[in-house]
CSV table of C-alpha atoms in Angstrom, one decimal:
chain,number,residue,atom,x,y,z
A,112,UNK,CA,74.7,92.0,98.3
A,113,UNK,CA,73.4,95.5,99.4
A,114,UNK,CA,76.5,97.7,100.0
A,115,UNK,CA,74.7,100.4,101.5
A,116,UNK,CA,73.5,98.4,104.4
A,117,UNK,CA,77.4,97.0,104.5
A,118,UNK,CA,78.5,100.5,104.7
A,119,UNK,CA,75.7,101.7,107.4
A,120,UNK,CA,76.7,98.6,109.4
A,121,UNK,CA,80.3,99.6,109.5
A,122,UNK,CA,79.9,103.3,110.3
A,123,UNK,CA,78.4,102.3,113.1
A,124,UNK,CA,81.1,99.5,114.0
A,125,UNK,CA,83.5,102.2,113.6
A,126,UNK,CA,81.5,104.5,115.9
A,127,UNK,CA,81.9,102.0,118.8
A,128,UNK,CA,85.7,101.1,118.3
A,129,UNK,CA,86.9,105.0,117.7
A,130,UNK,CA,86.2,104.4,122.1
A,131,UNK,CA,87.0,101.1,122.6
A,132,UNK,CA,90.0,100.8,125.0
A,133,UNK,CA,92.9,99.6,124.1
A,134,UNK,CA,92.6,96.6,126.1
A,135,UNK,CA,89.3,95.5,124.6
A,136,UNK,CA,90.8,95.5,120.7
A,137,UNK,CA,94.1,93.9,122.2
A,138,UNK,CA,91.8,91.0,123.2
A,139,UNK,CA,89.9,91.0,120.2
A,140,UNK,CA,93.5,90.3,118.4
A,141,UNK,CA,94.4,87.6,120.6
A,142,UNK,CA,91.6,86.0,119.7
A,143,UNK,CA,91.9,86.1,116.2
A,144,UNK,CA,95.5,85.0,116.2
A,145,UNK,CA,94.5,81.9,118.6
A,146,UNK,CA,91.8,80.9,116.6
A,147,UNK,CA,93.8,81.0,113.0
A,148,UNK,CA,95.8,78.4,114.5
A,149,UNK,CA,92.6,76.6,116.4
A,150,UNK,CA,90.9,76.2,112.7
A,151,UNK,CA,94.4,75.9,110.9
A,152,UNK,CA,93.1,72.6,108.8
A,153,UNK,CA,89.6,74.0,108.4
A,154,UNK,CA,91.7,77.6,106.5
A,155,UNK,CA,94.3,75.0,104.7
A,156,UNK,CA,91.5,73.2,103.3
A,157,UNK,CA,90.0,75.9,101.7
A,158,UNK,CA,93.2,77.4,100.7
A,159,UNK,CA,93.8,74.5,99.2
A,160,UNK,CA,90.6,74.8,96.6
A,161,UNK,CA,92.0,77.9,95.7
A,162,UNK,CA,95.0,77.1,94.9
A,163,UNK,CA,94.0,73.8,92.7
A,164,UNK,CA,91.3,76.2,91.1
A,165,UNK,CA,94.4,78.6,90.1
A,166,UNK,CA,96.6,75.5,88.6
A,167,UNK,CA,93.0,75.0,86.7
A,168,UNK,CA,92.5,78.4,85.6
A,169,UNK,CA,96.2,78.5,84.6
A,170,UNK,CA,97.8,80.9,87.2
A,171,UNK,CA,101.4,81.5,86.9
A,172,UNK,CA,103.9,80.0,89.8
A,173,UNK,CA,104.4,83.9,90.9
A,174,UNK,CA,100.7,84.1,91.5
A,175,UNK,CA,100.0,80.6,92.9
A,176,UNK,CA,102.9,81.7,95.3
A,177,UNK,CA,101.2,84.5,96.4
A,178,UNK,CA,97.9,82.7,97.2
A,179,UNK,CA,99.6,79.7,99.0
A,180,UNK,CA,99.0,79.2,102.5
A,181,UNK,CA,101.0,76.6,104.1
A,182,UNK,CA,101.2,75.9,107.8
A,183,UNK,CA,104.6,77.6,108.5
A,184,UNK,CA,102.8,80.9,107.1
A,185,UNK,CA,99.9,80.3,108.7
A,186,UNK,CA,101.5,80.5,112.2
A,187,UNK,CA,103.4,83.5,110.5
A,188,UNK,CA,100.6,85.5,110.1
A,189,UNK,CA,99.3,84.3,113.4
A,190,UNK,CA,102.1,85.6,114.9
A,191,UNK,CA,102.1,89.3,112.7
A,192,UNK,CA,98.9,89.4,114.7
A,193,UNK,CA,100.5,89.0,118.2
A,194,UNK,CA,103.3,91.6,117.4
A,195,UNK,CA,100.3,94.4,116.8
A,196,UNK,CA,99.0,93.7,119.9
A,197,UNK,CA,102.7,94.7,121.7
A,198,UNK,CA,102.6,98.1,119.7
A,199,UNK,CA,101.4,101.2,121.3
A,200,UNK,CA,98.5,102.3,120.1
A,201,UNK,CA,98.7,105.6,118.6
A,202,UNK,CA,94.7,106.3,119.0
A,203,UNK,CA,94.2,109.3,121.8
A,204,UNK,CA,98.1,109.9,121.4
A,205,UNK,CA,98.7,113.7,120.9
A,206,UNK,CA,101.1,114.5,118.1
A,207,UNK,CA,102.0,118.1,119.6
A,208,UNK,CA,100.7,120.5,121.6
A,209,UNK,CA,101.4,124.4,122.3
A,210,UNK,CA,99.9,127.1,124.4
A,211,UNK,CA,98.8,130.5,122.6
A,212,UNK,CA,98.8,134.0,123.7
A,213,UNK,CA,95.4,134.1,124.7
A,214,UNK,CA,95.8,131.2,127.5
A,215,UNK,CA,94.1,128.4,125.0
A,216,UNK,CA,96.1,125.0,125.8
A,217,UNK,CA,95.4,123.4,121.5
A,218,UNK,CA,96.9,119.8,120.9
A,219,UNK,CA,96.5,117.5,117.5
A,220,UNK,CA,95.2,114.0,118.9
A,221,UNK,CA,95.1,111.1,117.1
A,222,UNK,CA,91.7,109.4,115.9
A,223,UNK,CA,91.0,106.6,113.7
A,224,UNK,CA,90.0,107.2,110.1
A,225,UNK,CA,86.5,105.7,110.4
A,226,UNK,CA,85.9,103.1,107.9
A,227,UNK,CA,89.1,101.6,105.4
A,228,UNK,CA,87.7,99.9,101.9
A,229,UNK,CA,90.2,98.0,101.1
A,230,UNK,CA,90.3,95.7,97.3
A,231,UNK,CA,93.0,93.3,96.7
A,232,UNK,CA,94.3,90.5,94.7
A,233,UNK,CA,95.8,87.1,95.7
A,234,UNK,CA,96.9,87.8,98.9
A,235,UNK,CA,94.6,85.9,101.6
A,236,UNK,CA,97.1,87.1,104.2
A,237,UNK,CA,96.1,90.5,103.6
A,238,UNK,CA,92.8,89.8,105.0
A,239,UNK,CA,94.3,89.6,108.2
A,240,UNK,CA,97.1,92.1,108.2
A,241,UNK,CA,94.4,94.9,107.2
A,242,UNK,CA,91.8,93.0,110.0
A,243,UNK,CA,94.8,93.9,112.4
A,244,UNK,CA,95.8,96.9,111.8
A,245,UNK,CA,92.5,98.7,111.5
A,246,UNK,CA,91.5,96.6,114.8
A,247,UNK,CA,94.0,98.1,116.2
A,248,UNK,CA,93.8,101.5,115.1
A,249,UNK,CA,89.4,101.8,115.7
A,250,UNK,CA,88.6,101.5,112.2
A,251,UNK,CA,85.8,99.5,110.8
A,252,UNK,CA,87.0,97.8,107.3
A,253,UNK,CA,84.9,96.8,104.2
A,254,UNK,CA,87.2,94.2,102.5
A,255,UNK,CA,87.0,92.5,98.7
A,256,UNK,CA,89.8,90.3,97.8
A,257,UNK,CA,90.4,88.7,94.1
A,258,UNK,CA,88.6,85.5,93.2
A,259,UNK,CA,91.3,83.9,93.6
A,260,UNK,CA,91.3,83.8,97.3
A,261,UNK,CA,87.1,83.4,97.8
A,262,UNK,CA,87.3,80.3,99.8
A,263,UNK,CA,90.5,81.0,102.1
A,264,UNK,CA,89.3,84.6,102.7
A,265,UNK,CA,85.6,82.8,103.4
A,266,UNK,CA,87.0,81.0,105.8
A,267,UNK,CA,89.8,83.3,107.3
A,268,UNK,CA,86.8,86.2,107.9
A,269,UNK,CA,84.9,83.5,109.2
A,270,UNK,CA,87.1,83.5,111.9
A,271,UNK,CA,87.7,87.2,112.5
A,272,UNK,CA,84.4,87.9,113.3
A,273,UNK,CA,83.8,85.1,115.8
A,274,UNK,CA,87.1,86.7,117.4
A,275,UNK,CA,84.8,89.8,117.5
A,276,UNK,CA,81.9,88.2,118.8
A,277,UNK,CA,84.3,86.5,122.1
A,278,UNK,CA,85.5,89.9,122.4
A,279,UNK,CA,82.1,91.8,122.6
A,280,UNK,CA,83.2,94.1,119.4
A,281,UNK,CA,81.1,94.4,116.5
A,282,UNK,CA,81.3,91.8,114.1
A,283,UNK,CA,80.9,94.6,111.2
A,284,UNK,CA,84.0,95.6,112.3
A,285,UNK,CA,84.8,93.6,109.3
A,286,UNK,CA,83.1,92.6,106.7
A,287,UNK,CA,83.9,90.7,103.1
A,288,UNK,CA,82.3,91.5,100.2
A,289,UNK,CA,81.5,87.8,99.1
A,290,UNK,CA,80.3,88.0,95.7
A,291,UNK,CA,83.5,88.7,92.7
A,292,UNK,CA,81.2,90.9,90.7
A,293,UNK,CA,83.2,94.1,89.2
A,294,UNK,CA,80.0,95.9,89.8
A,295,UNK,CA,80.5,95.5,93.8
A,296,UNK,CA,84.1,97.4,93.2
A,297,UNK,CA,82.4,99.9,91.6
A,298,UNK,CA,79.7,100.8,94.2
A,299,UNK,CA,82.4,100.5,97.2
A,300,UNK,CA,84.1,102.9,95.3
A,301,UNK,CA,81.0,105.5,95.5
A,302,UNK,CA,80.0,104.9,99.1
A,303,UNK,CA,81.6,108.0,100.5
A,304,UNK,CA,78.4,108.4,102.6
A,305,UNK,CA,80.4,105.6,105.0
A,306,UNK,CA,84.1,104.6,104.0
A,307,UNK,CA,86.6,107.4,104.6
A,308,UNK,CA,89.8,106.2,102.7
A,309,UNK,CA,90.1,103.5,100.2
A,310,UNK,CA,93.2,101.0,99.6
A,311,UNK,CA,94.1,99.1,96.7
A,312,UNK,CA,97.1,96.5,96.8
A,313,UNK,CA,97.4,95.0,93.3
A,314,UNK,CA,98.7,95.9,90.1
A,315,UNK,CA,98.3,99.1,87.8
A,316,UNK,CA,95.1,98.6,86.3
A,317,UNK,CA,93.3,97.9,89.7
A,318,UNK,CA,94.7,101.4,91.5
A,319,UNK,CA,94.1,103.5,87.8
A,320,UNK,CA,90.3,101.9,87.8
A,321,UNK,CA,90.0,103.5,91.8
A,322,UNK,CA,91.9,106.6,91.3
A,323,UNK,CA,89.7,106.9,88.2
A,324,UNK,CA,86.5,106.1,89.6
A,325,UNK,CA,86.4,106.7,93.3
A,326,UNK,CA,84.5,109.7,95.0
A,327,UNK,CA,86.4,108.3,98.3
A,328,UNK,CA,90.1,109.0,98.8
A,329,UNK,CA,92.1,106.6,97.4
A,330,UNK,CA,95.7,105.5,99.1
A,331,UNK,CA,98.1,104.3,95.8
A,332,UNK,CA,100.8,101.6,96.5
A,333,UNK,CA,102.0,98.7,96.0
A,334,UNK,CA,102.7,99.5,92.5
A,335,UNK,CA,106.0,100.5,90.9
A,336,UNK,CA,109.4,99.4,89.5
A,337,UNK,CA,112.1,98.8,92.2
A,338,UNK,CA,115.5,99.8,91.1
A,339,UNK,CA,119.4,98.9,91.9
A,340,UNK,CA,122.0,100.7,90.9
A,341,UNK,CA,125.6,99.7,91.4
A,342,UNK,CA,127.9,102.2,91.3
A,343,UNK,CA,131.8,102.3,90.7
A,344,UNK,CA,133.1,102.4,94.1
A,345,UNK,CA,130.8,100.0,95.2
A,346,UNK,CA,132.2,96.3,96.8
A,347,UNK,CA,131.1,93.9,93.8
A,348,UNK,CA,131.1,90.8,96.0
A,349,UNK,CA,128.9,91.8,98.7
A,350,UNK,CA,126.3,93.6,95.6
A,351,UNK,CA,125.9,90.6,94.2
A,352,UNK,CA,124.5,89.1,97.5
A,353,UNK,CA,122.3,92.2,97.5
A,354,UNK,CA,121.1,91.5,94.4
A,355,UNK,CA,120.4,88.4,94.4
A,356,UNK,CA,118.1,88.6,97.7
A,357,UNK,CA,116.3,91.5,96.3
A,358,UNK,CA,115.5,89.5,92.9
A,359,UNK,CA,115.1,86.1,94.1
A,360,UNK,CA,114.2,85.7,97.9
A,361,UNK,CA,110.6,85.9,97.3
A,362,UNK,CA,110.0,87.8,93.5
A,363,UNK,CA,106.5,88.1,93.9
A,364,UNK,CA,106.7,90.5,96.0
A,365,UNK,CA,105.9,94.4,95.1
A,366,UNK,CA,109.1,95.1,96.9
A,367,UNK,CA,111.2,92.6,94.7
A,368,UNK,CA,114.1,94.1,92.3
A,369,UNK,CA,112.9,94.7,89.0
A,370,UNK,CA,115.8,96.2,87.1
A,371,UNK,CA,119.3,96.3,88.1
A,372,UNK,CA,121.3,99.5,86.6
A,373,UNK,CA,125.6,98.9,86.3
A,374,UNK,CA,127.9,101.9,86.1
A,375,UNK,CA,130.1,101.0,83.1
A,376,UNK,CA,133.6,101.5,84.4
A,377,UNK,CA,132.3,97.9,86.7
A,378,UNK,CA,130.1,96.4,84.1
A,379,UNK,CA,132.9,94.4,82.5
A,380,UNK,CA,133.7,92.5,86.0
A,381,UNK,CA,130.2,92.7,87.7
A,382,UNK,CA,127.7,91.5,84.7
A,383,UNK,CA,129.3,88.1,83.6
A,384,UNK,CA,129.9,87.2,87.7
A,385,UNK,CA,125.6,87.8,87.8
A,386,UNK,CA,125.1,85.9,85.1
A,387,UNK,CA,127.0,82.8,87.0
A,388,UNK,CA,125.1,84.0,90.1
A,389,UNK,CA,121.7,83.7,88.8
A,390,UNK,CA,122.2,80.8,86.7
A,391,UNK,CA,119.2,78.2,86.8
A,392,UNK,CA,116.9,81.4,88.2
A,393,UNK,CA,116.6,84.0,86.4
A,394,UNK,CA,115.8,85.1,83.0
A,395,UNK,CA,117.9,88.2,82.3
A,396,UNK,CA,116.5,90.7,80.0
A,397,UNK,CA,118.8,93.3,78.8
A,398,UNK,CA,119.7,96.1,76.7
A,399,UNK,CA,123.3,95.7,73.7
A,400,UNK,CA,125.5,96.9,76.2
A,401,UNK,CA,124.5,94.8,79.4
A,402,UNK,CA,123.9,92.0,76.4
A,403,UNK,CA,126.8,91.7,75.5
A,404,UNK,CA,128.8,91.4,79.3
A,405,UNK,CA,126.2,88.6,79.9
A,406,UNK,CA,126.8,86.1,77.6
A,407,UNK,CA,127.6,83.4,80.3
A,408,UNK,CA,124.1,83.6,81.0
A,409,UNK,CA,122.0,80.5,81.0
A,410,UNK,CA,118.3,82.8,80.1
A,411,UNK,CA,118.9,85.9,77.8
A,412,UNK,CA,117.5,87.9,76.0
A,413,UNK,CA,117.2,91.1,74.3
A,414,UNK,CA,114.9,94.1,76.1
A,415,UNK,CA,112.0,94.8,74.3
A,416,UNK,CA,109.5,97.9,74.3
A,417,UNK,CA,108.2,98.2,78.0
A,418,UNK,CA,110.1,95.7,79.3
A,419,UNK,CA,111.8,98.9,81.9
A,420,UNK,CA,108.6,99.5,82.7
A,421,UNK,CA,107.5,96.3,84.2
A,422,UNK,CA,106.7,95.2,87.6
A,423,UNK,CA,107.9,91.6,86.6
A,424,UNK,CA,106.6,89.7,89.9
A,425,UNK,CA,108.5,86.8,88.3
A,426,UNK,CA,112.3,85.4,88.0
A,427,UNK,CA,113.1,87.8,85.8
A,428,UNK,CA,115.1,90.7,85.5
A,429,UNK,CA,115.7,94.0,83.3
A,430,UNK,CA,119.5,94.9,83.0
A,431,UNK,CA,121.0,97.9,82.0
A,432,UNK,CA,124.8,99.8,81.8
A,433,UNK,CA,124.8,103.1,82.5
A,434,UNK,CA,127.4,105.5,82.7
A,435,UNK,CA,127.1,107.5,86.1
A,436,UNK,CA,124.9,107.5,88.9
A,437,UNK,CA,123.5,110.7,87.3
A,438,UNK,CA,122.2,108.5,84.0
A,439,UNK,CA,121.0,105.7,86.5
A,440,UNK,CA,118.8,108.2,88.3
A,441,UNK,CA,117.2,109.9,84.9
A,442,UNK,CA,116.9,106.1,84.0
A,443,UNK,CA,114.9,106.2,87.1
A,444,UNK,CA,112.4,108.9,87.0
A,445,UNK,CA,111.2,107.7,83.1
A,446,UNK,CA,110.4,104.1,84.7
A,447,UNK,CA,108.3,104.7,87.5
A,448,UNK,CA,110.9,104.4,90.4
A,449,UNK,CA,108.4,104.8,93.4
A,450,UNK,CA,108.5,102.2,95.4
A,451,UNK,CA,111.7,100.6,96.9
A,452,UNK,CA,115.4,101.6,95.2
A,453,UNK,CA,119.2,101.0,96.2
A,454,UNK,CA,122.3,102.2,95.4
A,455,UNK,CA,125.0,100.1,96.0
A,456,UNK,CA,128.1,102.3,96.4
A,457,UNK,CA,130.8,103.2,99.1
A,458,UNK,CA,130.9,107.0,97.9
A,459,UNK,CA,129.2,109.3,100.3
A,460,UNK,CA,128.7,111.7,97.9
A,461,UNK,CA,127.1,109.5,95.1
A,462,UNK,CA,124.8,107.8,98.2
A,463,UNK,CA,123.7,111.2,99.5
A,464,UNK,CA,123.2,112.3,95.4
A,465,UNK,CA,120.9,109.1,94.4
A,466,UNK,CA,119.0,109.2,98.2
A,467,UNK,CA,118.3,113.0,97.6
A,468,UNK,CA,117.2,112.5,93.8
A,469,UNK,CA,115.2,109.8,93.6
A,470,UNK,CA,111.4,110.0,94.3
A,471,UNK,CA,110.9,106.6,95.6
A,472,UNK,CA,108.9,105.9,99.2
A,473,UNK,CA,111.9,103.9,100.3
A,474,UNK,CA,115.8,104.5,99.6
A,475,UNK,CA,118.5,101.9,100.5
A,476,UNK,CA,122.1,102.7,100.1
A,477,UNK,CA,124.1,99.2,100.6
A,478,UNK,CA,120.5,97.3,101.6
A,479,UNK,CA,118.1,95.3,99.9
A,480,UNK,CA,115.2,96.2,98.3
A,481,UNK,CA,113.2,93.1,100.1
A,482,UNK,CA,113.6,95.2,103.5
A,483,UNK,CA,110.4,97.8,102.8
A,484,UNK,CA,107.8,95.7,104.6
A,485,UNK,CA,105.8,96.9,107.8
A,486,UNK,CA,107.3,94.1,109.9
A,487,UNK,CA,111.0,94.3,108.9
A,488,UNK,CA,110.0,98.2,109.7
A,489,UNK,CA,109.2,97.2,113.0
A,490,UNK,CA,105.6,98.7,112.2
A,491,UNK,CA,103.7,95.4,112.9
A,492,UNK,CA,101.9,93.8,109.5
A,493,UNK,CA,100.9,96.4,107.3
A,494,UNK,CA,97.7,97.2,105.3
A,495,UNK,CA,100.0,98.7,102.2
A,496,UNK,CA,103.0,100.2,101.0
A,497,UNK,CA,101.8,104.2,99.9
A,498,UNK,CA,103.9,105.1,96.7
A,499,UNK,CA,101.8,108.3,96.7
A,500,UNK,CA,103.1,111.8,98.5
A,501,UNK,CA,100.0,112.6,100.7
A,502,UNK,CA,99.2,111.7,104.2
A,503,UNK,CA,101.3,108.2,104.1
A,504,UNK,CA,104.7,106.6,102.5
A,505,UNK,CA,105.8,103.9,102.4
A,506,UNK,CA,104.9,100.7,104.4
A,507,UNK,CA,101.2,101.8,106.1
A,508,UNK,CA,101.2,100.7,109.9
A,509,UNK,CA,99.6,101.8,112.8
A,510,UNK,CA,99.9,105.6,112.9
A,511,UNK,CA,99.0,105.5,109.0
A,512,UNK,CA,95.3,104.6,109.5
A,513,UNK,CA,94.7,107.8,111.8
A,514,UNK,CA,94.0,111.1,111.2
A,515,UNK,CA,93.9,113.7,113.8
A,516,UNK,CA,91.4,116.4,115.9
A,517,UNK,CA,92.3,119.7,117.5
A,518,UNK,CA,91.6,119.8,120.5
A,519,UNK,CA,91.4,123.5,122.1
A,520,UNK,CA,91.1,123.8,126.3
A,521,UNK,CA,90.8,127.1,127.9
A,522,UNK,CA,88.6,128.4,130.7
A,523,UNK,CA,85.7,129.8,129.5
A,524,UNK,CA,87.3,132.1,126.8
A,525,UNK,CA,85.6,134.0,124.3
A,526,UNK,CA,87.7,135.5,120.8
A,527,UNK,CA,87.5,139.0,121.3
């Protein structure tokens, strides 16, 4: 594959949708989300090698999970599609505008980036999200998914860019980057001549390799250790439901709860009614303290060295006692807490102290951790969740994907 003629092909997609009306990419969505369900056997079916080739290579149930499509989520993602079409598009919106002194009316209008590189892992639905979204938004996308996906993102880019072609946009609008070779990632990542902003969604290693190696700006997310902490005052019975959801309503998910922190004067009642909770689901990994309150636990055992530190993307779970919402948040900012964290508590003050501490791109006080998703945002899908401080935080919808212009009117007038 020849990237530079993959990147030439989708500056000049990008080109034509920065002025395509808003109508004309709304169409091309419809499209694509009538014809995932038109050729749902023909995506199952190849979904389906992936997934057997993944039992074969030895992929772990959190990973196959991740891969599956099945046709309830096909018609999810379908759907995802259909609610980006009913959001306003921000491109040609203006974010402010003033008048100055010298009679010049200046504005900030929104534009699309240009052209998104996006590399991921076992996600075949992100193939469409980010397809969406940059659709949507004018931007021309370069994607490379993980070999674990090659045949359902074959098939599922198949079908975009027929979508493109009914809708009389350029099929480079998006393009897949077919062959697995770690050489490819390593050229998209030096094509700043053509992509403006690359996106990684996988683990650690893949967004240190980009920020590492990329002469393009790199978006990081996806990545980081989700907290809860449950505080003294908090209402133990309703945590526990909290909990629970956040760990095991889907814990694959980057947004899943990772380790739970217990504010000792509650440990002694809260732990040993967790360990009946999560009995028959969850392996509980814990420090002496939390240890020792657990004991009615059905999987234990002792924390070991970076076990804090781990994104587990499984049915386990790090526990720990602390002894104030203070040692909770220092517990925090040593393990990464950048992505989505809650405090379970029914103290304003401790709520306003852990929301105004911690560094995380999405802070829940009595909530969830499973809530940060561009959807549950009301954002439409989403192409990433930014755990970085620049330009984007969080769950990455529409306005996300656009930069802006100034744009100066006047009549006639010269700087003097």
């Amino acid at each position: 594959m020849d990237l530079t003629i993959m990147g030439q092909a989708a500056k000049e997609a990008a080109f034509h949708l920065a002025t395509a009306s808003t109508a004309q990419k709304n169409r091309a969505l419809t499209i694509i989300a009538d014809e995932l369900e038109a050729n749902a056997d023909a995506i199952l079916a190849a979904n389906e090698k992936d997934i057997q080739l993944g039992r074969d290579a030895g992929l772990t149930d959190a990973l196959l999970d991740r891969l599956l499509l099945n046709p309830e989520r096909l018609h999810g993602i379908a759907n995802d599609v259909r609610n980006v079409i009913s959001l306003n598009d921000p491109v040609g919106s203006e974010i402010d505008s003033k008048v100055l002194e010298n009679g010049m009316s200046l504005s900030r209008r929104r534009v699309p980036l240009g052209v998104v590189g996006v590399i991921y892992e076992a996600r075949p639905n992100v193939t469409i999200d980010i397809a969406a979204l940059c659709l949507k938004t004018g931007n021309a996308s370069i994607l490379r998914g993980g070999k674990e996906t090659f045949f359902s993102n074959m098939e599922l880019v198949k079908v975009i860019q027929k979508a493109l072609e009914k809708a009389e946009l350029p099929a480079a609008s998006v393009q897949y980057i077919e062959k697995p070779d770690r050489e490819l990632v390593s050229q998209l990542l030096k094509l700043d001549d053509y992509v403006d902003m690359i996106i990684p969604r996988g683990g650690a290693g893949l967004h240190k390799m980009c920020k590492e190696n990329s002469t393009i700006p790199v978006i990081i997310g996806g990545f980081g250790i989700s907290h809860i902490f449950v505080d003294e005052s908090a209402d133990l019975d309703k945590s526990l439901v909290v909990v629970e959801n956040s760990k095991v309503q889907r814990p694959s998910a980057c947004n899943a709860l990772d380790t739970l922190l217990v504010h000792e004067k509650v440990a002694s009642e809260f732990l040993p009614k967790l360990a009946e909770k999560l009995k028959g689901q969850v392996e509980l990994v814990a420090e002496p303290k939390a240890k020792a309150l657990l004991a009615n636990a059905d999987k234990l055992r002792d924390v070991a060295e970076g076990d804090f530190d781990t994104e587990w993307l499984s049915y386990t779970l790090g526990v720990k006692v602390v002894a104030d919402v203070a040692e909770a948040i220092d517990h925090m900012r040593v393990h990464n807490a950048s992505h989505s964290d809650a405090i379970m508590t029914n103290s304003l003050e401790s709520s306003e102290r852990f929301i105004n501490s911690v560094g995380s791109a999405a802070v829940y006080v009595n909530a969830s951790t499973r809530f940060t998703d561009g959807a549950q945002f009301g954002l439409g899908a989403e192409v990433a969740v930014s755990t970085q401080k620049l330009h984007a935080r969080g769950p990455m919808g529409l306005e996300e994907l656009t930069s802006y212009k100034w744009v100066g009117k006047a009549n006639y007038l010269a700087r003097s």
